[in-house]
Tab-separated table of C-alpha atoms in Angstrom:
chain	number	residue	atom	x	y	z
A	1	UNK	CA	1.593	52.383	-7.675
A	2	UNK	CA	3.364	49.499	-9.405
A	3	UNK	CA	4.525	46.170	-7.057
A	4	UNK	CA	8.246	47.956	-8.000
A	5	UNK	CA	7.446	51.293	-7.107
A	6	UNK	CA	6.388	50.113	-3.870
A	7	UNK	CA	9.510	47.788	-3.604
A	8	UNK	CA	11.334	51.259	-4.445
A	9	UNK	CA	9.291	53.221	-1.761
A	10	UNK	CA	10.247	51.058	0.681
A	11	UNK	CA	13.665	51.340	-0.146
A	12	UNK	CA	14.138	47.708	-1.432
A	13	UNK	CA	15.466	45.758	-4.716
A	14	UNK	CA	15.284	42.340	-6.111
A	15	UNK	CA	18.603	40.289	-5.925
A	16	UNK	CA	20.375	38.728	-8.499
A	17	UNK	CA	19.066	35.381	-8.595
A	18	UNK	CA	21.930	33.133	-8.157
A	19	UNK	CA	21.323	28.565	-7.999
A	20	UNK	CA	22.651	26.925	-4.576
A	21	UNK	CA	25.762	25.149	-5.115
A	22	UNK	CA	26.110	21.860	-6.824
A	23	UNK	CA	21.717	21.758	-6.609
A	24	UNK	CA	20.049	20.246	-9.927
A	25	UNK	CA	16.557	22.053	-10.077
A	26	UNK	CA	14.160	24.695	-11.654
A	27	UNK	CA	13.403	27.768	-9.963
A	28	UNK	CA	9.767	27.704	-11.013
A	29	UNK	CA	7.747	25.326	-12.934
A	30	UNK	CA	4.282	26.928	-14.739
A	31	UNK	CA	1.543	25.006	-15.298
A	32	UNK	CA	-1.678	26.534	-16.628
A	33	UNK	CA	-2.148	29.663	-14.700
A	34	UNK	CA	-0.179	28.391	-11.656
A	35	UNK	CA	3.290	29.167	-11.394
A	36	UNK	CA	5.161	26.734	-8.568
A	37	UNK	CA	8.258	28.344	-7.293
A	38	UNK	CA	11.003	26.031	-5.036
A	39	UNK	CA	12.214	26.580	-1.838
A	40	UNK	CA	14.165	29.626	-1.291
A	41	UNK	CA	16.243	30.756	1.644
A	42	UNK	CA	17.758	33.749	2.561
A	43	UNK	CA	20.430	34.005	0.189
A	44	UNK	CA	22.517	36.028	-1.501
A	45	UNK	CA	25.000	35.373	-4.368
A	46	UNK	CA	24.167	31.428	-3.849
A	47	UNK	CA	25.392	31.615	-0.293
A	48	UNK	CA	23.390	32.193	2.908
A	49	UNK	CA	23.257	35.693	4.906
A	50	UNK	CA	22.318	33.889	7.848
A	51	UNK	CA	22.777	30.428	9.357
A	52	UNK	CA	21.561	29.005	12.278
A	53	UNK	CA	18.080	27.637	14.451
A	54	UNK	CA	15.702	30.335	15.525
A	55	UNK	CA	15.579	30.040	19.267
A	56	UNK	CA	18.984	29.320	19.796
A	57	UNK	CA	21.470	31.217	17.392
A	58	UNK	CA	18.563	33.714	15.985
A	59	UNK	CA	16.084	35.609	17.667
A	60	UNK	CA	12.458	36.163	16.132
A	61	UNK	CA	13.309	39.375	14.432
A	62	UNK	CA	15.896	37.554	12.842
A	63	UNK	CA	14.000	35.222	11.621
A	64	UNK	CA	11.137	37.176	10.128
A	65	UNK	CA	13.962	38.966	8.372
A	66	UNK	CA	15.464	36.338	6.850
A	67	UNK	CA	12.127	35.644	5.838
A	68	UNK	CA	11.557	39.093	4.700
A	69	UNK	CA	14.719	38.279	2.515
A	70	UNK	CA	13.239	34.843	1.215
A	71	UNK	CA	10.154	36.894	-0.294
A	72	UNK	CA	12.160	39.502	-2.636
A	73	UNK	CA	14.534	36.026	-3.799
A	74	UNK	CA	11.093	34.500	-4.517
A	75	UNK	CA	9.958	37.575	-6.065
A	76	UNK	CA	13.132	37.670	-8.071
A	77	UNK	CA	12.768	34.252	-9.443
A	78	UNK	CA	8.571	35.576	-10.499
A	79	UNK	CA	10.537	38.490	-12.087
A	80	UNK	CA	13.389	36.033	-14.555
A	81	UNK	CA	9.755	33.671	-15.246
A	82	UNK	CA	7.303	36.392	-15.836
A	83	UNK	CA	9.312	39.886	-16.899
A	84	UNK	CA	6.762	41.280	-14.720
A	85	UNK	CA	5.568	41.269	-10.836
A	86	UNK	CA	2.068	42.185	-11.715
A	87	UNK	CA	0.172	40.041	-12.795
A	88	UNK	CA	-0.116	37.756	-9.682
A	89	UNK	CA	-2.023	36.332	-7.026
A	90	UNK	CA	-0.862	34.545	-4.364
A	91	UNK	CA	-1.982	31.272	-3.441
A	92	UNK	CA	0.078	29.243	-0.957
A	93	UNK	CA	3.208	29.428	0.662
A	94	UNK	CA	4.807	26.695	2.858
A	95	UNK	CA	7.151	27.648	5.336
A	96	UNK	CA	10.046	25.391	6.710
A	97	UNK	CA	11.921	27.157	9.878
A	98	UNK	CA	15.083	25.795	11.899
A	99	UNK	CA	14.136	25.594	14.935
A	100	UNK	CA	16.079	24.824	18.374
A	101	UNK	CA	13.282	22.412	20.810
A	102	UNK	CA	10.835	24.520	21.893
A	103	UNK	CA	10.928	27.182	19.747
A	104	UNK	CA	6.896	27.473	18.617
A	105	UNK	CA	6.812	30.464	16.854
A	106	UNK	CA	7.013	29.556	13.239
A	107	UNK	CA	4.332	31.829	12.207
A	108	UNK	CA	5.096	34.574	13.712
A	109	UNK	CA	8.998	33.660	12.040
A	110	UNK	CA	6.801	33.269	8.564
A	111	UNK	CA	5.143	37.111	8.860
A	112	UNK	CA	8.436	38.390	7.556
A	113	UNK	CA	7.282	36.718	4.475
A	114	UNK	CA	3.470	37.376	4.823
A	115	UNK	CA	4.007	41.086	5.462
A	116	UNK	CA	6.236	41.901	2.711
A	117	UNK	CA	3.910	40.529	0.172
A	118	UNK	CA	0.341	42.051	1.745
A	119	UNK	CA	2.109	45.196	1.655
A	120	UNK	CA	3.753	44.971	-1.587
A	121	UNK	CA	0.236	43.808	-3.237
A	122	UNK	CA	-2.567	44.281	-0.763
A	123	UNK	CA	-4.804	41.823	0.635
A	124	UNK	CA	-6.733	40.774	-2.457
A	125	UNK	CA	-3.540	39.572	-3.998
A	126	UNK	CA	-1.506	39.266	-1.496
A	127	UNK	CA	-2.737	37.408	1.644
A	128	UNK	CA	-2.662	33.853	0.942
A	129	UNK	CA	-2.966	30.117	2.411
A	130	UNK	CA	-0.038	28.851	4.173
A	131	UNK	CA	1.770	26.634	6.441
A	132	UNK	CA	4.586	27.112	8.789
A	133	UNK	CA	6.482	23.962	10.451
A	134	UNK	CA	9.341	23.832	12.494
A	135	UNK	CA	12.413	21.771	11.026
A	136	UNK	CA	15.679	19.996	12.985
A	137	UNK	CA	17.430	21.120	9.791
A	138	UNK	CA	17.557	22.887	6.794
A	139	UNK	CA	19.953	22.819	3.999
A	140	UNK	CA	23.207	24.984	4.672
A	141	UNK	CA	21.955	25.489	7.960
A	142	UNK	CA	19.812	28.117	6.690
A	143	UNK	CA	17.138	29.375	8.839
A	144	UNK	CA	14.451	29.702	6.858
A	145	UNK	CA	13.001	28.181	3.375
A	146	UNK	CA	10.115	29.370	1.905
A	147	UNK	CA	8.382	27.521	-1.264
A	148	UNK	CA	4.974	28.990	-2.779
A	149	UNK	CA	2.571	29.275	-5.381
A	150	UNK	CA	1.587	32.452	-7.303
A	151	UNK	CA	-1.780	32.133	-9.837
A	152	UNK	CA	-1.039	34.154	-13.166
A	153	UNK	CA	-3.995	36.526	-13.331
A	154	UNK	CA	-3.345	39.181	-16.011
């Protein structure tokens, strides 16, 4: 089964990809076989679906859903570079999370991500390096932004 027929199974579609407002950047930048993507946030129509710190505003399911959200924007913006989800591997990803004081669990906020992608391309291509840190802020109050790197294998 295809990375989109699974994305189908599961009863999920890319969005519309859609720049911040009044941000000057790429997307993505390839170089070689690596394709660098830029932060991404749980977004929709260049506006946020949800705003606020994770431990205060959010709970944990929250957050790994607005992470879950981050993947299939970052998977969108793979899509517009690539015309085509399957010939990746992931790398690394680098997870930024709002987070009230003493809110600690940034990696478990980050498996929203993680998950998606193992299950949308198995382990071999799927489960990747990565980092999760807590942040004071994020832009637009968002409560999650995810940048990673894919490796173009096919």
């Amino acid at each position: 089964m295809s990375v989109e027929e699974r994305l189908a199974s599961l009863g999920l579609q890319l969005p519309r990809i859609s720049p911040p407002p009044s941000v000057q950047m790429r997307f993505a930048r390839r170089s070689g076989n690596l394709l660098y993507l830029s932060g991404n946030g749980p977004m929709r129509d260049g506006r946020p679906v949800l705003v606020g710190k994770l431990g205060r505003e959010l709970s944990l399911e929250q957050g790994y859903q607005a992470a879950r959200l981050t993947a299939l924007n970052l998977l969108a913006v793979i899509k517009a570079e690539l015309g085509d989800l399957e010939p990746i591997r992931f790398v690394k990803s680098l997870g930024f999370v709002n987070s009230a004081p003493g809110f600690n669990q940034q990696p478990a906020v980050l498996n929203g991500f993680a998950d998606l992608i193992v299950e949308l391309y198995g382990e071999e291509r799927g489960l990747h390096a990565r980092s999760a840190v807590g942040m004071a802020e994020l832009p637009w109050d968002i409560p999650v932004e995810i940048e990673t790197i894919v490796e173009i294998v096919g």
